Tab-separated table of C-alpha atoms in Angstrom:
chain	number	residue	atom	x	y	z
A	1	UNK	CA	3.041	-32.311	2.894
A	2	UNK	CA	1.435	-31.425	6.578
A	3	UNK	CA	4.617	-30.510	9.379
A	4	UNK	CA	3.525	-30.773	12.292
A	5	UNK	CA	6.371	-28.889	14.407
A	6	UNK	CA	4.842	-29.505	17.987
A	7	UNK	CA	4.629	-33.003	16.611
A	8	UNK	CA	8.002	-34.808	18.639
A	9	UNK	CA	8.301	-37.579	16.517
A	10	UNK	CA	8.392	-35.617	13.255
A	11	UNK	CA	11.059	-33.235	14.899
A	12	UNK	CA	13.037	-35.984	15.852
A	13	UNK	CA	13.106	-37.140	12.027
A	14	UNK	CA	13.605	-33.626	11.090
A	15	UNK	CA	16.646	-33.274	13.476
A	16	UNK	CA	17.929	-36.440	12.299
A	17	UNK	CA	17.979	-35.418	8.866
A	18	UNK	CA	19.217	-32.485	9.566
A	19	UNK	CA	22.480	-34.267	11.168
A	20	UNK	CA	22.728	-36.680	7.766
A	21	UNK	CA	23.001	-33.646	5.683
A	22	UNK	CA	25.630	-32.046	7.904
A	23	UNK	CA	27.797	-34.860	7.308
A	24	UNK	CA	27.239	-34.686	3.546
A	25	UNK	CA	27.733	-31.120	3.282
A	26	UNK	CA	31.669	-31.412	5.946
A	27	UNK	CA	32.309	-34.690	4.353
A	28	UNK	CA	32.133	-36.690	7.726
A	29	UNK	CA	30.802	-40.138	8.443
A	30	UNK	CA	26.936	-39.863	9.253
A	31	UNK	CA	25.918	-41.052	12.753
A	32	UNK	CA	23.636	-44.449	12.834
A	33	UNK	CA	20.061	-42.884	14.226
A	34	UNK	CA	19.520	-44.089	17.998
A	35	UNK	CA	15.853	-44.904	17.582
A	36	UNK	CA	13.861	-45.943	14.186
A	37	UNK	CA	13.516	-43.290	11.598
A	38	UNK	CA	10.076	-42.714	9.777
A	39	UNK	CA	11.886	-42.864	6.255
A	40	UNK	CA	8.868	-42.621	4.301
A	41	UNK	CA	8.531	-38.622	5.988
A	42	UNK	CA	12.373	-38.322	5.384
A	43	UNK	CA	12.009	-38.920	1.889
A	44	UNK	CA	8.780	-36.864	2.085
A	45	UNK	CA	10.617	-33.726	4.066
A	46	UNK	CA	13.817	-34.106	1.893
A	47	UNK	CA	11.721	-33.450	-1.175
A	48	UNK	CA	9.935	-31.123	-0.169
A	49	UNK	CA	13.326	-29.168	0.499
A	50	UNK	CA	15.412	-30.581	-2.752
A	51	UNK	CA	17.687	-32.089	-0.494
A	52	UNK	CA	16.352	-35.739	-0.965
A	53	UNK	CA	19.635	-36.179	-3.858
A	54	UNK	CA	21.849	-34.184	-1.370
A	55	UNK	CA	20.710	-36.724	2.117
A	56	UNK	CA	21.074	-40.299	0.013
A	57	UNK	CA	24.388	-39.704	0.097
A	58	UNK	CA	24.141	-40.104	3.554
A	59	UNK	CA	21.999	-42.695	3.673
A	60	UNK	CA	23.884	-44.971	1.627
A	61	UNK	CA	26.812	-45.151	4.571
A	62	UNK	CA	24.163	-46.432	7.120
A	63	UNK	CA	23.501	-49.320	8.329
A	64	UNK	CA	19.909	-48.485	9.317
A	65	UNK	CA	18.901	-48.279	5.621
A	66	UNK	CA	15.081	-47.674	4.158
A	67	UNK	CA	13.332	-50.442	2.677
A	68	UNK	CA	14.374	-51.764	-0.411
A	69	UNK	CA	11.735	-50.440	-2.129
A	70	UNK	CA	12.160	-46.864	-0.997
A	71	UNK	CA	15.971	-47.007	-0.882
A	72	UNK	CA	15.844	-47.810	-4.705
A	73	UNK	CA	13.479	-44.923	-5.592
A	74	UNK	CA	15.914	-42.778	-3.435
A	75	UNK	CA	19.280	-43.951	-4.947
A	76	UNK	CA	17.021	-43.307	-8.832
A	77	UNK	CA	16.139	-40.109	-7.951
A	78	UNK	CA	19.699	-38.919	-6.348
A	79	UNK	CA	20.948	-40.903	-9.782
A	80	UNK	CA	18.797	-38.641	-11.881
A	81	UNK	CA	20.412	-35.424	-10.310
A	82	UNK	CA	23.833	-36.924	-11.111
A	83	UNK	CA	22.271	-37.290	-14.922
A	84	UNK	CA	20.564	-34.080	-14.654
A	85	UNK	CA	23.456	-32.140	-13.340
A	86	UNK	CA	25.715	-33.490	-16.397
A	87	UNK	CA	23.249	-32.340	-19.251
A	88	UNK	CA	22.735	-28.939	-17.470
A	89	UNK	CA	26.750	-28.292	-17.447
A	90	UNK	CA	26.776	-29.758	-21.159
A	91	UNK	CA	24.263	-27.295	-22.185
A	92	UNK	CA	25.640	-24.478	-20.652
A	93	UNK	CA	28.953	-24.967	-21.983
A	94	UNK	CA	27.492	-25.317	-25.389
A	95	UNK	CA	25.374	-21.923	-24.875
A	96	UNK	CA	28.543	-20.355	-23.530
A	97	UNK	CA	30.596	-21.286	-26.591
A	98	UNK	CA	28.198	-19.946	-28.780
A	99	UNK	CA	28.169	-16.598	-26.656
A	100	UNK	CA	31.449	-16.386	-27.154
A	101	UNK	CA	31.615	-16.807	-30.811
A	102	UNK	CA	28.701	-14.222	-31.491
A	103	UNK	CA	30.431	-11.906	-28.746
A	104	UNK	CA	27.241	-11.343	-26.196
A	105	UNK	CA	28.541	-10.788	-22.958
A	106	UNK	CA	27.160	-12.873	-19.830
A	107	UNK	CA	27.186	-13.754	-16.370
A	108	UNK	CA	26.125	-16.870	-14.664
A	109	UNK	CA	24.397	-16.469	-11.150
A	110	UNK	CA	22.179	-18.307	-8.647
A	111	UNK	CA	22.164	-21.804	-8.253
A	112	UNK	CA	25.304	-22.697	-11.062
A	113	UNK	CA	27.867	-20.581	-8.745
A	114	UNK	CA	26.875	-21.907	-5.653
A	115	UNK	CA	26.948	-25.736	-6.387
A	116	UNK	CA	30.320	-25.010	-7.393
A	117	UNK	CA	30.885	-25.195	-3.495
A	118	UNK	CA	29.572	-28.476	-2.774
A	119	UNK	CA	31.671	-31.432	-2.060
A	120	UNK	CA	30.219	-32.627	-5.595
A	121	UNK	CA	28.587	-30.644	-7.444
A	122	UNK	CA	25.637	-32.759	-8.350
A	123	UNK	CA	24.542	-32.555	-4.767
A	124	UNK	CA	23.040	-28.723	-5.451
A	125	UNK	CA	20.160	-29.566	-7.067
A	126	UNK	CA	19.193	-27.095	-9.946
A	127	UNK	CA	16.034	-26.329	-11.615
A	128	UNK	CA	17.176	-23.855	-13.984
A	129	UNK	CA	20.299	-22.014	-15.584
A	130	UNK	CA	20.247	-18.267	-14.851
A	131	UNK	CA	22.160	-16.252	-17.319
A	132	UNK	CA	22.888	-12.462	-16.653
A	133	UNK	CA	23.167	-10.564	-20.093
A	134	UNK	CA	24.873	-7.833	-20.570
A	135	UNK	CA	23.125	-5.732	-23.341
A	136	UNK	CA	22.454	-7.983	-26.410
A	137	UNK	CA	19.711	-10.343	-24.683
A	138	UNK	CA	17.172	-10.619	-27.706
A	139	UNK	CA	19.976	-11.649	-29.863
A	140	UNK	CA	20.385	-14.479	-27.091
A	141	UNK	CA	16.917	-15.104	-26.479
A	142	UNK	CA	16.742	-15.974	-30.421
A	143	UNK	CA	20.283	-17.947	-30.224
A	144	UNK	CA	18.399	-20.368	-28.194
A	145	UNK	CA	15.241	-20.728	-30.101
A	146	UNK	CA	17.010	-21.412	-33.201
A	147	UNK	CA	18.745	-24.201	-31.014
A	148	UNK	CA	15.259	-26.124	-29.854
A	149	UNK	CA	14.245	-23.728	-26.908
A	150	UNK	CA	10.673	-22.294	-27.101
A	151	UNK	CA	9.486	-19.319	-24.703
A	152	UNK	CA	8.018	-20.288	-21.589
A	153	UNK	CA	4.344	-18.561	-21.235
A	154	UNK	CA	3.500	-16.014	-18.235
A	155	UNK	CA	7.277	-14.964	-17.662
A	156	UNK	CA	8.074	-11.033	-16.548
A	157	UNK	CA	10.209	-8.753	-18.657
A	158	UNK	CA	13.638	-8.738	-16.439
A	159	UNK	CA	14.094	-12.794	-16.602
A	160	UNK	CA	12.979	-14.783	-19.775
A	161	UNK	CA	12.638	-18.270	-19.190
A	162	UNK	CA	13.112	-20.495	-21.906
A	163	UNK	CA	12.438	-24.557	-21.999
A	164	UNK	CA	13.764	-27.448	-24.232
A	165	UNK	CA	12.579	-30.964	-23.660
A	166	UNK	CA	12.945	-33.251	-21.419
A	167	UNK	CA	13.925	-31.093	-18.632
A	168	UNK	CA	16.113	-27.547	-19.460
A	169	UNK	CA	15.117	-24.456	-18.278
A	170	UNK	CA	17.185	-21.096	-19.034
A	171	UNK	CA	16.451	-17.931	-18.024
A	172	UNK	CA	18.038	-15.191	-19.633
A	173	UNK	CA	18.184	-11.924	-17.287
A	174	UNK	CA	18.469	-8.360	-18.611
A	175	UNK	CA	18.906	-7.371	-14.686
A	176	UNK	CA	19.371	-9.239	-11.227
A	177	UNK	CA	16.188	-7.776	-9.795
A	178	UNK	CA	12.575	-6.304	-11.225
A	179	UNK	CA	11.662	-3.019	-11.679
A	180	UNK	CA	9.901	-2.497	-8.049
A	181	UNK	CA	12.916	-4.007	-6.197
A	182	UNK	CA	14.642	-1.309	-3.832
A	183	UNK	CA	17.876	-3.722	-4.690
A	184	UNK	CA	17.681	-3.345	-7.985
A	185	UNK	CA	19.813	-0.147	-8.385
A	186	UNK	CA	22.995	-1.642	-6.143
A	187	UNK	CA	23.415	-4.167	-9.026
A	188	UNK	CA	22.649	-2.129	-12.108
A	189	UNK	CA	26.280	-1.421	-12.937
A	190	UNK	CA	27.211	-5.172	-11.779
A	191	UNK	CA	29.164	-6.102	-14.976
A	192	UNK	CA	31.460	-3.037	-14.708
A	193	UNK	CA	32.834	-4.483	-11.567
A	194	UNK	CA	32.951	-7.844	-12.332
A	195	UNK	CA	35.891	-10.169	-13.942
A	196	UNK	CA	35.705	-10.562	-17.235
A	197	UNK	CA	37.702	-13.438	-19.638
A	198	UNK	CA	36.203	-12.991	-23.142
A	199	UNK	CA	32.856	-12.186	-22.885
A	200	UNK	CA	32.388	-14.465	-19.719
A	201	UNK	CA	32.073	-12.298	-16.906
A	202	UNK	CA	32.385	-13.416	-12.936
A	203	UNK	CA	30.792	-11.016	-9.725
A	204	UNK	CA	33.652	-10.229	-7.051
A	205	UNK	CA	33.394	-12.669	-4.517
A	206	UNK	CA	32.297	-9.455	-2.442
A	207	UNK	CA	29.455	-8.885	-4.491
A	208	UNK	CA	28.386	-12.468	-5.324
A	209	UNK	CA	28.158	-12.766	-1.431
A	210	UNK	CA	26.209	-9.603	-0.990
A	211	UNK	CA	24.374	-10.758	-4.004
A	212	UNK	CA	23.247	-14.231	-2.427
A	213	UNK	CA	22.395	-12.404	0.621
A	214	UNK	CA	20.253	-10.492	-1.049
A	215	UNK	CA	18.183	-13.211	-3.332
A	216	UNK	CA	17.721	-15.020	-0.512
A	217	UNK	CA	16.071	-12.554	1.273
A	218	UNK	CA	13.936	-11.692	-1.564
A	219	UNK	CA	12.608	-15.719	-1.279
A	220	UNK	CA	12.461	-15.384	3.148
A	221	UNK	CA	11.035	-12.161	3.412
A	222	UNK	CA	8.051	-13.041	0.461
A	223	UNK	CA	6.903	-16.901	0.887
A	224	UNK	CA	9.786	-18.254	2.835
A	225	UNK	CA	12.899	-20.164	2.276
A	226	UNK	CA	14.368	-23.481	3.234
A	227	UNK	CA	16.908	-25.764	4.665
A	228	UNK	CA	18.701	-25.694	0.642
A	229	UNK	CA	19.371	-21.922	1.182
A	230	UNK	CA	20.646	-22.468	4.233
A	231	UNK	CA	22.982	-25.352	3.162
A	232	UNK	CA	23.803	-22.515	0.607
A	233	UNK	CA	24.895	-20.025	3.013
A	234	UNK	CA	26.596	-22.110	5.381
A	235	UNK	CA	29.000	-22.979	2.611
A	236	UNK	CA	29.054	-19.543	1.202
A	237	UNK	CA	30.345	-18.434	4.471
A	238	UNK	CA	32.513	-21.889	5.170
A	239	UNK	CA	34.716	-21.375	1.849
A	240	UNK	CA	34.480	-17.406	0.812
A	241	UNK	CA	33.951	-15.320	4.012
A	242	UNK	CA	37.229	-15.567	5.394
A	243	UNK	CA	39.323	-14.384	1.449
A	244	UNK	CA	36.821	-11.416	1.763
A	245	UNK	CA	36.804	-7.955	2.468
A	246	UNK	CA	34.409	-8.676	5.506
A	247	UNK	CA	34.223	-4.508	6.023
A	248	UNK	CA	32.730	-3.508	2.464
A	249	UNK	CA	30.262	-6.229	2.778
A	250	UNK	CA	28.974	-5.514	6.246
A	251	UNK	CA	29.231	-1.873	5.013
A	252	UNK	CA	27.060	-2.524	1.807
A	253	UNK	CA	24.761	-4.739	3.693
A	254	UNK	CA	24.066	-2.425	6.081
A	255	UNK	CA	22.998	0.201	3.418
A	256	UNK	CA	20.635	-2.267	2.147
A	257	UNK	CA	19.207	-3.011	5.943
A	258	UNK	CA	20.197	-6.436	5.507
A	259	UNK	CA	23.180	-7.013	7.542
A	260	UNK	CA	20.748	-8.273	10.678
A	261	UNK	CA	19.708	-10.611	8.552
A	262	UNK	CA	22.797	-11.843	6.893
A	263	UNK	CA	23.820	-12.623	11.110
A	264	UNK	CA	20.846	-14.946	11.711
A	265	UNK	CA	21.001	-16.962	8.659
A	266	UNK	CA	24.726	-17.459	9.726
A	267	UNK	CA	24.028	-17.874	12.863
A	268	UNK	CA	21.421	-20.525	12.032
A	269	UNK	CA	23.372	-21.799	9.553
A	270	UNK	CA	26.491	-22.578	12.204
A	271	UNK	CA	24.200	-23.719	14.640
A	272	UNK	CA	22.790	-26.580	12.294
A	273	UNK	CA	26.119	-27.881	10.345
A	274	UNK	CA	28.924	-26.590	12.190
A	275	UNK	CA	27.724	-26.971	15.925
A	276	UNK	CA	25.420	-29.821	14.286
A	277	UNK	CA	22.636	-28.335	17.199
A	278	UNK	CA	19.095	-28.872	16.347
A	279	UNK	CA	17.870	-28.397	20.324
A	280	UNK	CA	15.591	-24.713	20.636
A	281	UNK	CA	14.435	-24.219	17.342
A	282	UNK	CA	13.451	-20.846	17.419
A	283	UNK	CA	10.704	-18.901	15.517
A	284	UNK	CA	13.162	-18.403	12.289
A	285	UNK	CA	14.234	-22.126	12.303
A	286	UNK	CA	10.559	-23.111	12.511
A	287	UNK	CA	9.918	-21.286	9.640
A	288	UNK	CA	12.490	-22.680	7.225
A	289	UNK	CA	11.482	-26.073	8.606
A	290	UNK	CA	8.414	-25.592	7.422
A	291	UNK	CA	8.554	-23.446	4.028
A	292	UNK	CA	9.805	-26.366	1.831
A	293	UNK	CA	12.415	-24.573	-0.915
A	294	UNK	CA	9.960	-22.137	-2.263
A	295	UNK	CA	7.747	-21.585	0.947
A	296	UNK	CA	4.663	-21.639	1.504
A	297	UNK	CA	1.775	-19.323	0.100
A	298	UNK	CA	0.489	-19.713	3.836
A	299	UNK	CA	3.669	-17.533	5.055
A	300	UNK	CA	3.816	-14.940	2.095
A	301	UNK	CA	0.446	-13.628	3.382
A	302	UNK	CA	1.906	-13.839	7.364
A	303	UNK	CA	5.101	-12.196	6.250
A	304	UNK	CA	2.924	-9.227	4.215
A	305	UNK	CA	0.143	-8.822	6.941
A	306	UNK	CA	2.550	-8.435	9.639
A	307	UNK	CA	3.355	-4.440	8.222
A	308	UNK	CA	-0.342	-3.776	6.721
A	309	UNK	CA	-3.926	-4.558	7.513
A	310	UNK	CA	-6.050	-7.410	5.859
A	311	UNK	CA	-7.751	-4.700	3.409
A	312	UNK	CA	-4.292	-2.979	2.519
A	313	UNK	CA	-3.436	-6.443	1.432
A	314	UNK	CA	-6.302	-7.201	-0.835
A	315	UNK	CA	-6.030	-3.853	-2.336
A	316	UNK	CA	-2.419	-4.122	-2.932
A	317	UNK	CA	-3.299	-7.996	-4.423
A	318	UNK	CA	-6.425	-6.104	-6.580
A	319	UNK	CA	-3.994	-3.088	-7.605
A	320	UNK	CA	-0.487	-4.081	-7.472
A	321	UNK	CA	2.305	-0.941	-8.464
A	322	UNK	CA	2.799	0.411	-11.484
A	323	UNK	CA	6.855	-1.219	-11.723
A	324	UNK	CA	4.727	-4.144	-10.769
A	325	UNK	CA	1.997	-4.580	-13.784
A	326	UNK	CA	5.184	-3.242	-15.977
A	327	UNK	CA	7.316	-6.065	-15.163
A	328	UNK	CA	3.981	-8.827	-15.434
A	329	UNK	CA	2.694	-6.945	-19.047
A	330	UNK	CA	5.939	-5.879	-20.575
A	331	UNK	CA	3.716	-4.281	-23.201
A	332	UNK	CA	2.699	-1.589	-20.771
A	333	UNK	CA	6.218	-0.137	-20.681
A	334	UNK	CA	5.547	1.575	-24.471
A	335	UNK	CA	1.865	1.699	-23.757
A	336	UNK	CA	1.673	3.207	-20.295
A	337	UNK	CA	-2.042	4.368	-20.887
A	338	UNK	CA	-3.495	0.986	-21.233
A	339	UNK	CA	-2.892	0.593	-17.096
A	340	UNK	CA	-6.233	1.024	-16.041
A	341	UNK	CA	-7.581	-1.887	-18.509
A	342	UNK	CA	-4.566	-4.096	-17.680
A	343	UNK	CA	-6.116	-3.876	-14.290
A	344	UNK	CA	-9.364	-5.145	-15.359
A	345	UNK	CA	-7.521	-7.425	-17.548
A	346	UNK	CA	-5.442	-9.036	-14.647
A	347	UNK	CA	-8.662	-9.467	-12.473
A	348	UNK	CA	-10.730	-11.164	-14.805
A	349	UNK	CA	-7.827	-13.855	-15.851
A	350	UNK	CA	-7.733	-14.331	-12.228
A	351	UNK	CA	-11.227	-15.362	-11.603
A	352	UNK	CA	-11.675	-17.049	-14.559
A	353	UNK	CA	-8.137	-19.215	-14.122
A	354	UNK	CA	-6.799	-19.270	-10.357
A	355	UNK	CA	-10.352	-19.506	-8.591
A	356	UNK	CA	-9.775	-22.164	-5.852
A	357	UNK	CA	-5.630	-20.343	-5.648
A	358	UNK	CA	-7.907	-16.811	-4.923
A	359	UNK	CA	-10.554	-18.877	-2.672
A	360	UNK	CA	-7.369	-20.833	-0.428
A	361	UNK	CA	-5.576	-17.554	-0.124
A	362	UNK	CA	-8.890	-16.037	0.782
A	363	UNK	CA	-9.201	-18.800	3.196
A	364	UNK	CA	-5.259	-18.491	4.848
A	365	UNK	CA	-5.942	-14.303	5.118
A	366	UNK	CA	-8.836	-14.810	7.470
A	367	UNK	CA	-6.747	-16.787	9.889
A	368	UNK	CA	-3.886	-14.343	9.254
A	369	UNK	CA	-2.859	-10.593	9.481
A	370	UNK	CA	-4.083	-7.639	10.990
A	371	UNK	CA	-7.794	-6.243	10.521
């Protein structure tokens, strides 16, 4: 989808759906829009974001409705969350039960926490199931393939996503964070300080915040991140911040240069559904505006070129680290000598299977970055 953000009549559908999901997200009575909105780019914008499930139910208070046509395919698809969310929580349970009874110690994290905030929980969308286990994760790896999940292809060694028709995903996590991540070694000993009934075992709300925090800069700081995470945070800090002990996690974000950051995604958060502002966007708002949930591959290279020149990039694109190539070819972890040809390896799938990906980001990194 092409934003335009100096393009006024796009903004003004943009702040306008911004103001619909505010209302969702407080539980307040959405404002009728005082000109006509472009719904077609609203149902565009909103999808782009996952939000279009979250907005409808909005949209079904208004008087100024979409078409028929579109309204339908917007009440199916926010119907088909509702559906989607159900199976999801019926699966889990059923994985969870089976945990239980074979004794493998987990954690739940991401997405199934945080919808737990939302007026209704349906209204997070969620593409996956992230499971955190504790030391037994083959054993739960094969638990699921003997119950109809197959291994997805090209996954890394720390998460193992695994898929079962029509639409689960699970990923099974041996740690929060890969091998290369400078955050990896502030949750290694996560499940010692977490709650634990059984062998179900819950972050403290401390570290599930500085958690969150911390995932979502991984997404901001690499392709971008969008209005969803923000939603996130805003009720993250709306229903937890204020039972917290506010000192240890400024503390611990601070350590983990972060705590800057954690302030502007409040702030912005606050600004857009609290305050319900959306006048000055500055350069961060623009962003997230314009990422879409996963971002853009357009602002990974902008966000890696602004701390190394255009040939540092390539190089590091050609040659990525060591924890790197570990965590892409797990096999290289007992057969550390074979680097040098994984290398090659890597290259060579890449031309012969992501040419016109190589050629666009080619393309975006002569517009962008140093020299």
């Amino acid at each position: 989808m092409d934003i335009s953000l100096d393009n006024e009549k796009q903004m003004n559908n943009i702040r306008f759906t911004l103001s619909l999901l505010s209302s969702v997200i407080n539980e307040t009575e959405p404002k009728e829009p005082d000109f006509q909105p472009v719904w077609d780019f609203i149902f565009a914008f909103t999808k782009l974001h996952k939000v279009d499930n979250t907005v409808f139910y909005a949209i079904e208070k208004l008087n100024n409705k979409p078409e028929p046509t579109l309204y339908k395919k917007w009440m199916d698809a926010r119907n088909k969350c509702i559906h989607r969310n159900m199976i999801q929580r019926q699966e889990f349970a059923s994985i969870c039960a089976t945990f239980e009874e074979k004794g493998i110690e987990y954690m739940p994290v991401k997405g199934f926490a945080v919808s737990e905030l939302y007026p209704k929980e349906d209204m997070r969308y969620m593409g996956d199931l992230d499971i955190l286990i504790k030391d037994r994760r083959e054993e739960a790896i094969n638990i699921l393939l003997n119950n109809g999940y197959s291994v997805k292809e090209k996954c890394i060694d720390y998460d193992k996503p695994l898929i079962k028709p029509p639409f689960m995903l699970v990923e099974l996590h041996n740690n929060l964070f890969p091998l290369y991540s400078p955050y990896r070694p502030f949750f290694d000993n996560i499940f010692l300080k977490s709650t634990k009934i059984n062998c179900y075992h819950k972050m403290s709300p401390e570290d599930f915040y500085i958690y969150e925090t911390v995932h979502f800069y991984k997404h901001y700081s690499g392709s971008g991140a969008g209005i969803r995470n923000i939603i996130d945070f805003y009720l993250i800090n709306k229903t937890l911040l204020h039972k917290l002990n506010e000192e240890r996690i400024n503390n611990e974000l601070t350590k983990l240069e972060l705590y800057d950051f954690s302030r502007t995604i409040a702030k912005m958060a606050d600004k857009w559904f609290k305050s319900n502002d959306y006048r000055d966007f500055c350069d961060d708002e623009l962003m997230v505006l314009s990422s879409g949930l996963y971002g853009t591959k357009k602002q990974r290279i902008q966000n890696l070129t602004k701390t190394q020149t255009k040939s540092k990039y390539l190089f590091s694109r050609l040659f990525p680290s060591k924890e790197t190539m570990y965590e892409v070819f797990p096999k290289l972890q007992k057969h550390p000598a074979l680097l040098p040809f994984y290398y090659v390896f890597k290259l060579f799938r890449g031309l012969l299977t992501k040419k016109t990906a190589i050629k666009n980001e080619i393309r975006i990194l002569k517009k962008n970055g140093n020299k």
